[in-house]
mmCIF file of C-alpha atoms in Angstrom:
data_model
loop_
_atom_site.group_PDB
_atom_site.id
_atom_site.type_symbol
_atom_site.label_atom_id
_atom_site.label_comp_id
_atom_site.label_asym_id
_atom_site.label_seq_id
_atom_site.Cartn_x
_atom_site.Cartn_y
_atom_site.Cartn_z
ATOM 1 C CA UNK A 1 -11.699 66.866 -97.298
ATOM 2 C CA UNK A 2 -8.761 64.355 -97.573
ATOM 3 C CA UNK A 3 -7.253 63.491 -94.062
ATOM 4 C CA UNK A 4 -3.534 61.356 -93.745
ATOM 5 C CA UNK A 5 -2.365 60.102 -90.742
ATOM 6 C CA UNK A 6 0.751 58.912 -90.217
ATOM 7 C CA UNK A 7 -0.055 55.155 -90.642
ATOM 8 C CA UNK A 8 3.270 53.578 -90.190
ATOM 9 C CA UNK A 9 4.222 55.749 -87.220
ATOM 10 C CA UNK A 10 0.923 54.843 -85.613
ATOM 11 C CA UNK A 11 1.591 51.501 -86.727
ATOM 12 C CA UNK A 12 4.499 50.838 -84.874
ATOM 13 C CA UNK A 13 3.295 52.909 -81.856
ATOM 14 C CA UNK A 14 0.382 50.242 -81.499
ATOM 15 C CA UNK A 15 2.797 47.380 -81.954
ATOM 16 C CA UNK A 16 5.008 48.572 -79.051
ATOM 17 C CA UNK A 17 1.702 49.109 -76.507
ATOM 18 C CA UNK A 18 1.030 47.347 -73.824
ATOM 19 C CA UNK A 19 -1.905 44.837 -74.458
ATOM 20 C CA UNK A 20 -4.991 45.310 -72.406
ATOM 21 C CA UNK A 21 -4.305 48.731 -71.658
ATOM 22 C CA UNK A 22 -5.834 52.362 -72.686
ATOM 23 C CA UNK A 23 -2.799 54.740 -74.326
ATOM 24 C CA UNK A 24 -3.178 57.985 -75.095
ATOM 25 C CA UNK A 25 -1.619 58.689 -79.253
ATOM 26 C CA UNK A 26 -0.064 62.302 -80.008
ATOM 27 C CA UNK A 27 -2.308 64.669 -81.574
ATOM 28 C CA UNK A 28 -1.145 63.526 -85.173
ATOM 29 C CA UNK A 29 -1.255 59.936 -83.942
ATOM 30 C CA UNK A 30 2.500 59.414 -84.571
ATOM 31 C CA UNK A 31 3.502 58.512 -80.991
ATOM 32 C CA UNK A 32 2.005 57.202 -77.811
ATOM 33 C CA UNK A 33 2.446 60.319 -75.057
ATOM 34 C CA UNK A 34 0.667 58.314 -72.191
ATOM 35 C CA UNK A 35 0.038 54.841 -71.304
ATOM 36 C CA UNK A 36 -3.027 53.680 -68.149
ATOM 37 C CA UNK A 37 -4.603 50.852 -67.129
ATOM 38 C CA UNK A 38 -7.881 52.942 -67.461
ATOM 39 C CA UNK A 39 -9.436 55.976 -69.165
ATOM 40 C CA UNK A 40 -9.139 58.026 -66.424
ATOM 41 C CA UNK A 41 -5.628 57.630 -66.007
ATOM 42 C CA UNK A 42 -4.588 57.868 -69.317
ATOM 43 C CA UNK A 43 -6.313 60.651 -69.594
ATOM 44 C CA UNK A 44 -4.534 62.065 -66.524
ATOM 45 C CA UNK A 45 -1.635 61.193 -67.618
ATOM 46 C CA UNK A 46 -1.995 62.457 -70.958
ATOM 47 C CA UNK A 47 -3.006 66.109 -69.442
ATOM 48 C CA UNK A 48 0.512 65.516 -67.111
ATOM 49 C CA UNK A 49 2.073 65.068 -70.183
ATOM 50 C CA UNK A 50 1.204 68.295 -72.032
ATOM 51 C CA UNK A 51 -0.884 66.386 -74.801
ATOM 52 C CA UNK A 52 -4.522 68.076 -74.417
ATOM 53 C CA UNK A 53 -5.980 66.382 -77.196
ATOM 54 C CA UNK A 54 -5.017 62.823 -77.841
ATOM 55 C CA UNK A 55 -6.121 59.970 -79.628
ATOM 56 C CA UNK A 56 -7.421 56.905 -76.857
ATOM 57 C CA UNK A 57 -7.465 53.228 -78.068
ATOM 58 C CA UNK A 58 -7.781 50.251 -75.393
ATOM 59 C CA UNK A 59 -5.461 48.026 -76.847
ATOM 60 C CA UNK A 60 -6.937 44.501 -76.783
ATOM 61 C CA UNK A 61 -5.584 41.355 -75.004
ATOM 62 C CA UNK A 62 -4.076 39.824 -78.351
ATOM 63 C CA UNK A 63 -3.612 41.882 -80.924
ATOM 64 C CA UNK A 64 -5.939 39.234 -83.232
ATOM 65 C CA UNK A 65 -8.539 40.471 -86.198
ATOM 66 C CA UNK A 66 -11.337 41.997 -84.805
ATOM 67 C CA UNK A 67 -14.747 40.352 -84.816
ATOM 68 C CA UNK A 68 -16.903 41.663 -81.987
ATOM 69 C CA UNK B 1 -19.141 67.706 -97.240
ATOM 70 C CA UNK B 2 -17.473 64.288 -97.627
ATOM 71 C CA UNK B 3 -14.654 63.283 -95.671
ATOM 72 C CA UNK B 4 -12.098 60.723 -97.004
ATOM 73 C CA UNK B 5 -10.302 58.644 -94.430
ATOM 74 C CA UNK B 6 -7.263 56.593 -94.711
ATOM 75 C CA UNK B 7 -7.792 52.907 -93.658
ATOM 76 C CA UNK B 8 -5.244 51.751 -90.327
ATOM 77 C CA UNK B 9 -3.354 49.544 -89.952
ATOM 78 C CA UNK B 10 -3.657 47.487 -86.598
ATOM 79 C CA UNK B 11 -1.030 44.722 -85.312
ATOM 80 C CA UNK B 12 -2.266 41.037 -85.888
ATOM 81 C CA UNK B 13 0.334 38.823 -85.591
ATOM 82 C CA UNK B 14 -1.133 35.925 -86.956
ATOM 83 C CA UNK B 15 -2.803 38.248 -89.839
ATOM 84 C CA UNK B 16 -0.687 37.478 -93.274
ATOM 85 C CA UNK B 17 2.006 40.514 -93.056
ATOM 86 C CA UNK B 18 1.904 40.494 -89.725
ATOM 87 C CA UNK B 19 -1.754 43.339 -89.738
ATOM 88 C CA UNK B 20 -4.510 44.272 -91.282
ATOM 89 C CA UNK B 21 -7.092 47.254 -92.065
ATOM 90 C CA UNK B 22 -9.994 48.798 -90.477
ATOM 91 C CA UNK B 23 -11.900 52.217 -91.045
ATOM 92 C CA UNK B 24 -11.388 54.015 -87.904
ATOM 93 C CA UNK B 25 -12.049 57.238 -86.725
ATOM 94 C CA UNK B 26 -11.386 59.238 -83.688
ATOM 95 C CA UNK B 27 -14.649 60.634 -81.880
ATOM 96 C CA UNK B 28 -15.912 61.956 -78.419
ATOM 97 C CA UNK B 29 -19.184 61.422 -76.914
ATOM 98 C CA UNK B 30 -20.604 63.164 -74.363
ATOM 99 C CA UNK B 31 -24.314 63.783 -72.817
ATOM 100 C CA UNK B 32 -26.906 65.349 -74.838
ATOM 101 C CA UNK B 33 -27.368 68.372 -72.673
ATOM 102 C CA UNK B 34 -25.934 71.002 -73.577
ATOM 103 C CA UNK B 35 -22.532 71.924 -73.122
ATOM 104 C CA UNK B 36 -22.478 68.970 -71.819
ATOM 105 C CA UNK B 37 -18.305 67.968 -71.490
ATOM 106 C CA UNK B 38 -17.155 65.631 -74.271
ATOM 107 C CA UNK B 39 -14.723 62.679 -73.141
ATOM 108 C CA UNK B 40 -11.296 62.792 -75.052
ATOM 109 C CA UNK B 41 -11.086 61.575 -78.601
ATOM 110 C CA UNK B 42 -11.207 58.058 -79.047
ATOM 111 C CA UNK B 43 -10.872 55.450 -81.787
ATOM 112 C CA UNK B 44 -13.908 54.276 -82.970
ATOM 113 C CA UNK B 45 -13.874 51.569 -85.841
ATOM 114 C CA UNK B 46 -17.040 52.015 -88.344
ATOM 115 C CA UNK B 47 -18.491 48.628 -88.028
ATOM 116 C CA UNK B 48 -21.723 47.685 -90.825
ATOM 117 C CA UNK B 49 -22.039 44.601 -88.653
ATOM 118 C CA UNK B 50 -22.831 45.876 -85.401
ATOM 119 C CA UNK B 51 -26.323 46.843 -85.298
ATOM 120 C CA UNK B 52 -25.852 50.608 -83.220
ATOM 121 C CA UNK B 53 -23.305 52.204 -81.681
ATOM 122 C CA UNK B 54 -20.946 50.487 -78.853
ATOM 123 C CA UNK B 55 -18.255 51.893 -76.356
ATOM 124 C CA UNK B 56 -16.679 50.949 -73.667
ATOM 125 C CA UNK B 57 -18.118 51.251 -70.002
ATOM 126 C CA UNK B 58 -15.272 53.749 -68.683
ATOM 127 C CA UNK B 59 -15.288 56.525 -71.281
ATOM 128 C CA UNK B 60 -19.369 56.893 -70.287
ATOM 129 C CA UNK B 61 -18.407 57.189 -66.878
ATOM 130 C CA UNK B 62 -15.785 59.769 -67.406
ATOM 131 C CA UNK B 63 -18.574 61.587 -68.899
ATOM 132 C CA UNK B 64 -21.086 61.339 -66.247
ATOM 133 C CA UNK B 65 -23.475 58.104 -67.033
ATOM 134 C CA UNK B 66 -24.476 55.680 -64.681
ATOM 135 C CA UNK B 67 -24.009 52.943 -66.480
ATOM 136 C CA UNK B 68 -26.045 50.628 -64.799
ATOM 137 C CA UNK B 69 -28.988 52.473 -64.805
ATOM 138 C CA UNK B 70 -29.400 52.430 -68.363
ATOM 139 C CA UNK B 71 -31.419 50.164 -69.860
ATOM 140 C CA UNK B 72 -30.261 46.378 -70.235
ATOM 141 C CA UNK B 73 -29.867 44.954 -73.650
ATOM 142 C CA UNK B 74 -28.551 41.828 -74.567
ATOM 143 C CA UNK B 75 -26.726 41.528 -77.982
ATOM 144 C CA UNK B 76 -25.693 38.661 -80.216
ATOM 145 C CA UNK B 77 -21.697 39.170 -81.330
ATOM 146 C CA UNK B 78 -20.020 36.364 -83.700
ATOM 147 C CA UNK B 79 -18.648 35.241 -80.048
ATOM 148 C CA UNK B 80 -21.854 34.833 -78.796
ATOM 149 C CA UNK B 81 -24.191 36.892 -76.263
ATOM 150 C CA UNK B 82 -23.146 40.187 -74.563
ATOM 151 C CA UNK B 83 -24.829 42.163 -71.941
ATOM 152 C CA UNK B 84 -24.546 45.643 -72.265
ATOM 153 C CA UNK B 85 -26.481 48.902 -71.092
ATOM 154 C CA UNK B 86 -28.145 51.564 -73.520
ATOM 155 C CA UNK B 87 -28.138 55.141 -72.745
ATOM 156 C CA UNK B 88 -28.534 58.243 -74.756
ATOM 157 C CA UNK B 89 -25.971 60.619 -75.708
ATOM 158 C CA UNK B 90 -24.369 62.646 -78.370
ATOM 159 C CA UNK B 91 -21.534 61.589 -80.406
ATOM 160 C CA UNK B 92 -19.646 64.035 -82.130
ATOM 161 C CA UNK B 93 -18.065 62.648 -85.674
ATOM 162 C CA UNK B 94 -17.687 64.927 -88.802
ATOM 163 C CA UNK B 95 -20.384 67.239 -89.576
ATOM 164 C CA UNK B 96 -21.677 67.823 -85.931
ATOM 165 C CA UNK B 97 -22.733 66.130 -83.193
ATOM 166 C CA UNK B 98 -25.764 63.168 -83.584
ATOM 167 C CA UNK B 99 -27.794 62.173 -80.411
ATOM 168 C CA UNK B 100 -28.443 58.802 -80.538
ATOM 169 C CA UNK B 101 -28.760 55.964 -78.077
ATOM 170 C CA UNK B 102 -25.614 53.248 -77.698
ATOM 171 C CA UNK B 103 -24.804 50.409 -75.787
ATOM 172 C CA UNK B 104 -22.208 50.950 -73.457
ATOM 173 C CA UNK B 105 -20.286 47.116 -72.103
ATOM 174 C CA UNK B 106 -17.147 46.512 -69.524
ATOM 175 C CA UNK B 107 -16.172 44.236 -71.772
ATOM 176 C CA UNK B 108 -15.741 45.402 -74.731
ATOM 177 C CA UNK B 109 -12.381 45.047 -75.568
ATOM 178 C CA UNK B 110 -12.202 48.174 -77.831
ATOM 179 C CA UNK B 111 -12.780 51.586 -77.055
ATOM 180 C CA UNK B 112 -15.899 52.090 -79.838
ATOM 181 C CA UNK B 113 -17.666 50.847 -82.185
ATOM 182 C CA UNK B 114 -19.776 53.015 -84.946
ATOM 183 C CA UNK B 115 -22.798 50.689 -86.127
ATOM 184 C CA UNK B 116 -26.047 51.342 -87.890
ATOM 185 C CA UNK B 117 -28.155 53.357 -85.827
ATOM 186 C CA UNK B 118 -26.316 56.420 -84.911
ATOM 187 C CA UNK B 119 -23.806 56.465 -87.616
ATOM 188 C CA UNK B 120 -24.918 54.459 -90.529
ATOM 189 C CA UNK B 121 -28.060 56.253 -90.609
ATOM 190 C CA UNK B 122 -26.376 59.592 -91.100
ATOM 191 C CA UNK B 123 -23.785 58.770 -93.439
ATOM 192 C CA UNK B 124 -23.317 57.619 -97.268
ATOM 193 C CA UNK B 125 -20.288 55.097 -96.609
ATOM 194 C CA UNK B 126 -17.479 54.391 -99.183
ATOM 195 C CA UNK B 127 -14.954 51.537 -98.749
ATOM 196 C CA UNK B 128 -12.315 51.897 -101.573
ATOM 197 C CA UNK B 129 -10.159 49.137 -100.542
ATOM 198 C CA UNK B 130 -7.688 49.602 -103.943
ATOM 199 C CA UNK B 131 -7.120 53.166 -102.346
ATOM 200 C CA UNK B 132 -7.329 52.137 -98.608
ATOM 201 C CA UNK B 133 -9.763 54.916 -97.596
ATOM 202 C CA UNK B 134 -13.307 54.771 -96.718
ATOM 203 C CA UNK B 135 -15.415 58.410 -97.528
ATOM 204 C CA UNK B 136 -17.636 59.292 -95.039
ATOM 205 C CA UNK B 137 -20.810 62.123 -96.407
ATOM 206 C CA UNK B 138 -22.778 63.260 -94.366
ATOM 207 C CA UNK B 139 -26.947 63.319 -94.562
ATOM 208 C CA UNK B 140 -29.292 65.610 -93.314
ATOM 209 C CA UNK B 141 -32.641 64.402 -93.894
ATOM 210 C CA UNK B 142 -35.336 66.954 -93.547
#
């Protein structure tokens, strides 16, 4: 099975986010539908939103290559 | 079944073109009981360097862990030590759920990472980096 995502979209999504946050992505990950300064409220917020099944990612402090 | 994911792109301003790639995909975890509710889907980047599985503190809360109680581990990152605390659960990724324990840290500042034990173990792993895509097939070992 082959999957695309819309990489650009979700590209540019990610480089409008606030850092050091949790948002919520769209379904197809084109668009950020929620934005929370936890899980739980994104996730809340998400649900407010209409968006049952999104896509979380904690944005990081910097945006910098990631070597945990 | 083998799954073939495109590689994402992730801001890094100081990166040359202003990003760069990782194999990510989205997953949910959730305790092994079952029925157990699963936490949303959450970005999880497949990491060969990280030793088991990692996510952050909150999402096993929202799911019903104590995270304290788990068992303390300490782990050695390129930035040094990290403290974290291992519990069991079940992550479901592509071709059904796998129970395995992971690490769960507040300071992790990503939502997941998918290391050896609990992912690696169960998957033949593919990085094409001419096509951008890493293939994921799963294996069930009797």
């Amino acid at each position: 099975m082959r999957l695309t995502i819309m990489n650009d979209s979700r590209f540019e999504a990610l480089q409008s986010a606030p850092l050091d946050s949790w948002i919520a992505l769209s379904e197809d990950e084109s668009k950020i539908v929620a934005v929370g300064g936890s899980y739980d409220e994104v996730v809340t917020k998400s649900e407010n939103a209409g968006v049952s099944d999104p896509v979380l990612i904690k944005t990081p402090k910097a945006w910098l290559p990631i070597s945990v | 079944m083998s799954l073939s994911i495109p590689y994402k792109k992730y801001p890094a301003p100081t990166a040359p073109g202003g990003f760069f790639y990782a194999a990510s995909i989205p997953v949910n975890i959730a305790l092994p009981a079952k029925n157990a509710p699963r936490s949303k889907r959450f970005d999880a980047i497949i990491d060969s360097g990280a030793s088991g599985c990692l996510f952050h503190a909150s999402i096993g809360r929202a799911i019903g862990l104590q995270i304290e109680k788990g068992e303390p581990k300490q782990t050695m990152g390129v930035a040094g030590p990290a403290n974290l605390f291992v519990h069991e659960i079940a992550i479901y990724i592509p071709g059904g759920p796998i129970t395995t324990q992971a690490g769960f840290s507040d300071s992790l500042p990503i939502a997941g990472l998918l290391g050896m034990l609990g992912f690696f173990e169960h998957f033949k792993v593919v990085f094409d980096p001419t096509a951008r895509r890493v293939e994921l097939e799963r294996l069930y070992c009797a």
